[in-house]
Short mmCIF file of C-alpha atoms in Angstrom, two decimals:
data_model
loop_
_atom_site.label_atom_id
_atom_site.label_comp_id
_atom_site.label_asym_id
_atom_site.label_seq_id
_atom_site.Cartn_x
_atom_site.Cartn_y
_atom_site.Cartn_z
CA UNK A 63 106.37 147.95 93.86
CA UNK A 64 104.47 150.79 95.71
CA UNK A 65 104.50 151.75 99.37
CA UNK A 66 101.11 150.13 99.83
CA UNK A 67 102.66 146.72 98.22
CA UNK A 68 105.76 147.18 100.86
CA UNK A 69 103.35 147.54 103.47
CA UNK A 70 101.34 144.41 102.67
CA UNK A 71 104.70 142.40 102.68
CA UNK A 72 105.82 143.59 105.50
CA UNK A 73 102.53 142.71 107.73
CA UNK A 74 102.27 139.15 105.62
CA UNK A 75 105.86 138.58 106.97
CA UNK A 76 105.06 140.03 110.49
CA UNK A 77 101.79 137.29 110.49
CA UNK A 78 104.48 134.72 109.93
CA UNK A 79 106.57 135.34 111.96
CA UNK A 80 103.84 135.30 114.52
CA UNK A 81 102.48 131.86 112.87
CA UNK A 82 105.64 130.45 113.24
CA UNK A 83 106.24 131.37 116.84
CA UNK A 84 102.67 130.06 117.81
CA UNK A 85 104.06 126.83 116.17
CA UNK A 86 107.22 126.51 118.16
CA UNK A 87 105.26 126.77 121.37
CA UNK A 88 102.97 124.40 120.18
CA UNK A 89 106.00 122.25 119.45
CA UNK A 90 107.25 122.00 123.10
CA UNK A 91 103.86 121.47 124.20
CA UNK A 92 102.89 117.88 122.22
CA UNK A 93 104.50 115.01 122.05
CA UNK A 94 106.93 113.59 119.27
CA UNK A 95 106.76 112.18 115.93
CA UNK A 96 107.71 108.36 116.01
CA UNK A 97 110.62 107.34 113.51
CA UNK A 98 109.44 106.17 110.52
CA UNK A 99 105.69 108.07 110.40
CA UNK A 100 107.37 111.74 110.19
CA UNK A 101 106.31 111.69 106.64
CA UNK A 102 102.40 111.38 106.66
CA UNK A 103 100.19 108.55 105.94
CA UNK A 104 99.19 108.52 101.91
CA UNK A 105 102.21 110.91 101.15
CA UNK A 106 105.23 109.53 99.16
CA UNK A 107 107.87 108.46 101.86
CA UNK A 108 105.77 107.17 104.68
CA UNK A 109 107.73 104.98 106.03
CA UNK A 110 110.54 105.18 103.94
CA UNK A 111 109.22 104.51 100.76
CA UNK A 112 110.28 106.79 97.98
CA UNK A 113 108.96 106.62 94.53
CA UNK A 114 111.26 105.98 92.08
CA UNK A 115 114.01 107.78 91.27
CA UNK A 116 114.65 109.08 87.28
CA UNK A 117 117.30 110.86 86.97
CA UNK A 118 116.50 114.40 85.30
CA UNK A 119 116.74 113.77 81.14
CA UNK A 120 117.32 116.85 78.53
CA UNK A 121 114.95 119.84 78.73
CA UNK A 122 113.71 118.87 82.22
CA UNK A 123 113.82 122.14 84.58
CA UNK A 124 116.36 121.79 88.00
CA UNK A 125 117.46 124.84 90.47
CA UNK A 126 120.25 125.40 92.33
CA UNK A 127 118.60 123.45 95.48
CA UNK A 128 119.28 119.52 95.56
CA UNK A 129 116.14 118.78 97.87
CA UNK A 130 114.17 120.13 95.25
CA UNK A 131 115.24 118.58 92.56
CA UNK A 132 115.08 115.56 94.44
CA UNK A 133 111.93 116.26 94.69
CA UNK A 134 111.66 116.19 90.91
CA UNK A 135 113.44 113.02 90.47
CA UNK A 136 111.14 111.23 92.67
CA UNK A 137 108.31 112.49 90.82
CA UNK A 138 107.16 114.17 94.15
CA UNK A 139 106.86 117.41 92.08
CA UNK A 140 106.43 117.19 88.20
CA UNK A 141 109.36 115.34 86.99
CA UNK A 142 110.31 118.18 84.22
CA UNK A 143 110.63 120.73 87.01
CA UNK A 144 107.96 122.86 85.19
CA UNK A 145 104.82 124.61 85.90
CA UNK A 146 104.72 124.56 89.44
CA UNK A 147 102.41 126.35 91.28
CA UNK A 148 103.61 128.28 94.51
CA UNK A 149 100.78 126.21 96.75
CA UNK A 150 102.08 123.24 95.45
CA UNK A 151 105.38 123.95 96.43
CA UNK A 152 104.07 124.64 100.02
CA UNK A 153 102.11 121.54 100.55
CA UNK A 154 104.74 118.97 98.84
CA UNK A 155 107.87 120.20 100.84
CA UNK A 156 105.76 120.23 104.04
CA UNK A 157 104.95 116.93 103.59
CA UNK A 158 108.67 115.68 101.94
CA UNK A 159 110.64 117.70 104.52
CA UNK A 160 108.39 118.53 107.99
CA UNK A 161 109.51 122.18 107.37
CA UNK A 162 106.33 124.09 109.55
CA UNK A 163 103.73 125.22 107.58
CA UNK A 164 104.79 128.68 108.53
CA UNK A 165 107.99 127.99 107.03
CA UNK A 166 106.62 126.50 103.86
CA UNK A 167 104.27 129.44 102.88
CA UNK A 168 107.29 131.70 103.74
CA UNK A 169 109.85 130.74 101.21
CA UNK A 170 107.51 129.94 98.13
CA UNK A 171 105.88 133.49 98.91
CA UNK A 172 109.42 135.04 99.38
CA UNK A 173 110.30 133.66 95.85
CA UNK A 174 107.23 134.51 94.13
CA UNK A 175 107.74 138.02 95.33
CA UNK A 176 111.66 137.87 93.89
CA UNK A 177 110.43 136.58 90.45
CA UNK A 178 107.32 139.17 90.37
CA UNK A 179 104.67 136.32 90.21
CA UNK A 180 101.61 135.64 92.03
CA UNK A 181 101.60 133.20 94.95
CA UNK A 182 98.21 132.52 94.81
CA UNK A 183 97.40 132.73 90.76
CA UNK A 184 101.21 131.82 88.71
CA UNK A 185 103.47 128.69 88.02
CA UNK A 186 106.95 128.76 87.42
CA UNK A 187 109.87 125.90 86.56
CA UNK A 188 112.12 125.06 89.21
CA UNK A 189 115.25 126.87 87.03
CA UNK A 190 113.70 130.31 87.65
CA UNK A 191 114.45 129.89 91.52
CA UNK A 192 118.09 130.27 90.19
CA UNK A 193 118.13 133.98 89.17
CA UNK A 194 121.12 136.14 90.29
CA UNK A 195 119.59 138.89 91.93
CA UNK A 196 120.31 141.03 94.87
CA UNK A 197 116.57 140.27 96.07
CA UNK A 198 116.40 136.24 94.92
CA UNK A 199 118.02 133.13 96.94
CA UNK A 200 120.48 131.72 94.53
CA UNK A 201 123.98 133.32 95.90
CA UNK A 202 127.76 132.81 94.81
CA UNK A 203 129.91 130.75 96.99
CA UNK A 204 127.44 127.69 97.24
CA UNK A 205 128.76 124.44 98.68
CA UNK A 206 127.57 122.41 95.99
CA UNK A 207 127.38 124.60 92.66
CA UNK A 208 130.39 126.85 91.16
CA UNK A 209 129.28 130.76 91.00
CA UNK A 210 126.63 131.49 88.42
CA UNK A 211 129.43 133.56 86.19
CA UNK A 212 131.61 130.27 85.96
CA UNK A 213 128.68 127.90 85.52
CA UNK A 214 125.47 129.08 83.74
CA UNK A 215 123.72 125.78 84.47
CA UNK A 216 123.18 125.77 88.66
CA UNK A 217 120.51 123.04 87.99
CA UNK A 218 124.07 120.09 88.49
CA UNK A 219 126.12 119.79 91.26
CA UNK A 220 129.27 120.17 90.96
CA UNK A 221 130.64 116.59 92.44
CA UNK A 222 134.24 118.08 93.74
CA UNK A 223 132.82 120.59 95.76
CA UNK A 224 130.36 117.93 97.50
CA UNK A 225 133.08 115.53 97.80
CA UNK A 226 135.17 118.56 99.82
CA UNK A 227 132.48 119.14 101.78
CA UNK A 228 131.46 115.67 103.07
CA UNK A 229 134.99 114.85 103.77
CA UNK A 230 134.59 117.87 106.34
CA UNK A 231 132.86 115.53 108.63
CA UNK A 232 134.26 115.31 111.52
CA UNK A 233 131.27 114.22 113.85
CA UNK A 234 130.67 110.64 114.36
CA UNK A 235 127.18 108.78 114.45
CA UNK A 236 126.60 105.91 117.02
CA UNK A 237 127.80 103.43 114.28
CA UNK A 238 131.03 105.53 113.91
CA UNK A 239 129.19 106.44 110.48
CA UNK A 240 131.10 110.35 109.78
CA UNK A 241 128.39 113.00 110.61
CA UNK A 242 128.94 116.92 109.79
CA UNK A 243 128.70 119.49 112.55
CA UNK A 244 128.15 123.39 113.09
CA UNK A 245 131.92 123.67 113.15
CA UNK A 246 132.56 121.63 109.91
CA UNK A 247 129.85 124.01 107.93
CA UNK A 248 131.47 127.07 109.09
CA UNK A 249 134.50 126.05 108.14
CA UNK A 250 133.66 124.60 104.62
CA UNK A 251 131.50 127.75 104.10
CA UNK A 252 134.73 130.30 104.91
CA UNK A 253 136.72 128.40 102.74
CA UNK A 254 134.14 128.36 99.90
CA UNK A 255 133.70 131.54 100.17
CA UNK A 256 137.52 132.61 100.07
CA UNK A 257 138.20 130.62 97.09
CA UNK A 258 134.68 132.16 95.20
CA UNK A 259 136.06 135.39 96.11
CA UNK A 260 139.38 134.67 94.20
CA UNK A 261 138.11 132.64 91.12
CA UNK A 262 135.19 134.99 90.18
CA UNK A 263 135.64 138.18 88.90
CA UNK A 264 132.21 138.82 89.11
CA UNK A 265 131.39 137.67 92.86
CA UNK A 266 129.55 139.53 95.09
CA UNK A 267 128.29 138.99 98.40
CA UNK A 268 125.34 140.36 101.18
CA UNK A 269 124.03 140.44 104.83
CA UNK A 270 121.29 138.41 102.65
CA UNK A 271 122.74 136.18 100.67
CA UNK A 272 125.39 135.17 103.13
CA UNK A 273 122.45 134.63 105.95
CA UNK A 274 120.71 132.34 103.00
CA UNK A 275 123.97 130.78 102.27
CA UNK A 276 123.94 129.67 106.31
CA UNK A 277 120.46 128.67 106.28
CA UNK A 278 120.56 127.04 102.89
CA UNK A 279 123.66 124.70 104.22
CA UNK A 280 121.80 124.40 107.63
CA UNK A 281 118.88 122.06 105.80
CA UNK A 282 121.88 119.71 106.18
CA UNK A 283 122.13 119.58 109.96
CA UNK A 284 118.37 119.59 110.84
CA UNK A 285 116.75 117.54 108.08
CA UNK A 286 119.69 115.34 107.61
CA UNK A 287 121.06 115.00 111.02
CA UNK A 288 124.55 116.31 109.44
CA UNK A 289 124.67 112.08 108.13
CA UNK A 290 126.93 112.18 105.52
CA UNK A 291 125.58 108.58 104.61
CA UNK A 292 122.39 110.11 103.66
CA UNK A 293 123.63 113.37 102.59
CA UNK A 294 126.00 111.34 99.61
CA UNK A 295 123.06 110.04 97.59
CA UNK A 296 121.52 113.68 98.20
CA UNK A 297 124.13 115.63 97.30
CA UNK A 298 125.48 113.66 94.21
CA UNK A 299 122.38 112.41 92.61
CA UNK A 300 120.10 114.76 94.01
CA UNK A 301 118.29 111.65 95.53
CA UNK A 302 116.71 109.94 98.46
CA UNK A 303 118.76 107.33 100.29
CA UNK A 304 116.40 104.11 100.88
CA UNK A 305 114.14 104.05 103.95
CA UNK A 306 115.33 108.14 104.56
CA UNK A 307 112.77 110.01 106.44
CA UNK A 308 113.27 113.68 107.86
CA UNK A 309 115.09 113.93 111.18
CA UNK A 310 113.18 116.52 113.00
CA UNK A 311 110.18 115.01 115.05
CA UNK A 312 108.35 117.96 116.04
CA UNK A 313 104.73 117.56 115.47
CA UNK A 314 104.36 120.48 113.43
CA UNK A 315 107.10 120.65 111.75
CA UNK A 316 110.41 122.70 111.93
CA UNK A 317 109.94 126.67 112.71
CA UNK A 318 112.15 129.28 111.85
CA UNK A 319 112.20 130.00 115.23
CA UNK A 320 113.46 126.62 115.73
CA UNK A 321 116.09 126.62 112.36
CA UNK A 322 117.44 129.98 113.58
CA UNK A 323 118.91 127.73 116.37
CA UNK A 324 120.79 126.18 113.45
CA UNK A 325 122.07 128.92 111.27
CA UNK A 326 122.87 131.71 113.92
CA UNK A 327 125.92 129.57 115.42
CA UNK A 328 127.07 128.08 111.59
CA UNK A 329 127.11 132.10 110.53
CA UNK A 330 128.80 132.92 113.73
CA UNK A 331 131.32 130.09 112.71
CA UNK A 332 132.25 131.78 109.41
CA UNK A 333 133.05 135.00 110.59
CA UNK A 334 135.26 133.24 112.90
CA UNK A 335 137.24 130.94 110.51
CA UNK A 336 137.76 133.82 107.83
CA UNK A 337 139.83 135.92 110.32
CA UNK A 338 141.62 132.87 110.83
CA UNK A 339 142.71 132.76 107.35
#
C-alpha cells in the first residue's frame, strides 16, 4: 500500500472514531431500548425468535469467531459461510448484535483491509477472517480455539477450553445463575496465554493482537451480560439460546467508546494476574 492509501485509512479511521463518539453522546441523550425489541422489528430475533439452528455440515465455511458462525447456523448470514459481502456483514451484525453502526463499518472495513479486498466491491467466506497475520484478528492464545500451529481448523471450538473458561464464573445473576466478570476474563486470559506460550513453539504475541484478544473476550461481558447460561449454547454449539436478545439497550447501539469501558480494565487484569504467576 502507498502513502496516499495510508493516508486514506488513517482519516476513514479518524471519521470513525468521530462517528462513534457522536454516537455515544447520542446514547446518553435518548432513552432505552425495552427488553425484548433490542433486535429490530422484521429482523431475525425480534423478540427472541431465532431461525433455526443447522449445525454447520462438510464444506460449509466457519472462522475463528462463534457469534459469527452463529450467525451462519441460524441462517442469519449464508449458511455455508461463503461469499459474503463486507456491507452485509455490517448491516446483519448491527442488527444480530446492537454493535453501533460505527462499530460495524469499522471491523468489516478493518478486515477487508487485512485480506486486501474491497469493502465496497468483494466477498469473502467467513474462514478467511482466520488468517495468521501480524495485521489480521485471528491471534494465538484464544479462549475458545487451540493456536493456529496446533489446530489448522479455527472454524470448531475446542469444548475443554470453553468448559475452563465458564467454570471461571464467579459472578452470580439474581437467580444465583453463575455470571463471568472482568476479573474472571483476566484471569482465564493470563492463564491461556501462559499455557499457549508453553505448548506452541510457534506462538507469538502483540500490543495488537493481545488488545483484540481483550476485546474479542469482552463481546462476552457486554452482549452477553457475562451469563454463562447463555454463553454455554454460544460457546459450544456456536448457537443462540431460546428467547436470547443482546444485553446492551442503548438506542444506537454499543460504541467503541462505550466497549473500551469493557476491555481497558479486562487488559489491565491480565497484566496483573501474569506477574502473579
Amino acid at each position: 500500500m502507498g502513502v496516499f492509501g495510508k493516508l486514506g485509512d488513517t482519516f476513514v479511521d479518524l471519521s470513525v472514531i468521530l462517528w462513534d463518539n457522536g454516537i455515544a453522546i447520542l446514547n446518553l441523550l435518548t432513552p432505552k431500548l425495552k427488553p425484548g425489541q433490542v433486535v429490530p422489528e422484521g429482523c431475525p430475533g425480534h423478540n427472541g425468535r431465532w431461525p433455526e439452528y443447522v449445525p454447520p455440515k462438510e464444506g460449509d465455511s466457519r472462522s475463528a469467531c462463534p457469534m459469527l458462525n452463529a450467525m451462519a447456523n441460524h441462517g442469519i448470514l449464508p449458511h455455508d459461510g461463503k461469499n459474503i459481502t463486507f456491507k452485509e456483514l455490517n448491516t446483519k451484525v448491527r442488527e444480530t448484535f446492537n454493535f453501533a453502526s460505527s462499530f460495524c463499518f469499522f471491523v468489516p472495513n478493518f478486515s477487508a483491509r487485512f485480506l486486501n479486498k474491497s469493502y465496497a466491491k468483494d466477498k469473502f467466506d467467513l474462514e478467511d477472517l482466520s488468517l495468521h497475520a501480524d495485521n489480521a484478528i485471528e491471534h494465538d492464545a484464544s479462549l475458545t480455539r487451540q493456536d493456529k500451529a496446533l489446530v489448522a481448523d479455527q472454524g470448531k471450538p475446542d469444548l475443554e477450553l470453553v468448559h475452563g473458561l465458564l467454570k471461571e464464573a464467579t459472578g452470580k445473576m439474581p437467580d444465583g445463575s453463575p455470571k463471568l466478570t472482568i476479573p474472571d476474563l483476566s484471569r482465564a486470559l493470563a492463564k491461556r496465554r501462559t499455557d499457549a506460550k508453553r505448548t506452541n513453539k510457534e506462538y507469538s504475541e502483540s500490543f495488537f493482537h493481545n488488545t483484540f484478544g481483550s476485546a474479542n473476550s469482552s463481546t462476552m461481558l457486554t452482549i452477553f451480560g457475562g451469563r454463562v447460561d447463555d454463553l454455554t449454547p454460544m460457546l459450544t454449539e456456536e448457537r443462540f439460546s431460546e428467547k436470547w436478545e443482546p444485553r446492551v439497550l442503548d438506542r444506537y447501539g454499543l460504541t467503541m467508546a462505550k466497549f473500551n469501558g469493557t476491555v481497558i480494565p479486562v487488559a489491565s487484569g491480565v497484566k496483573k494476574y501474569q506477574k502473579e504467576e
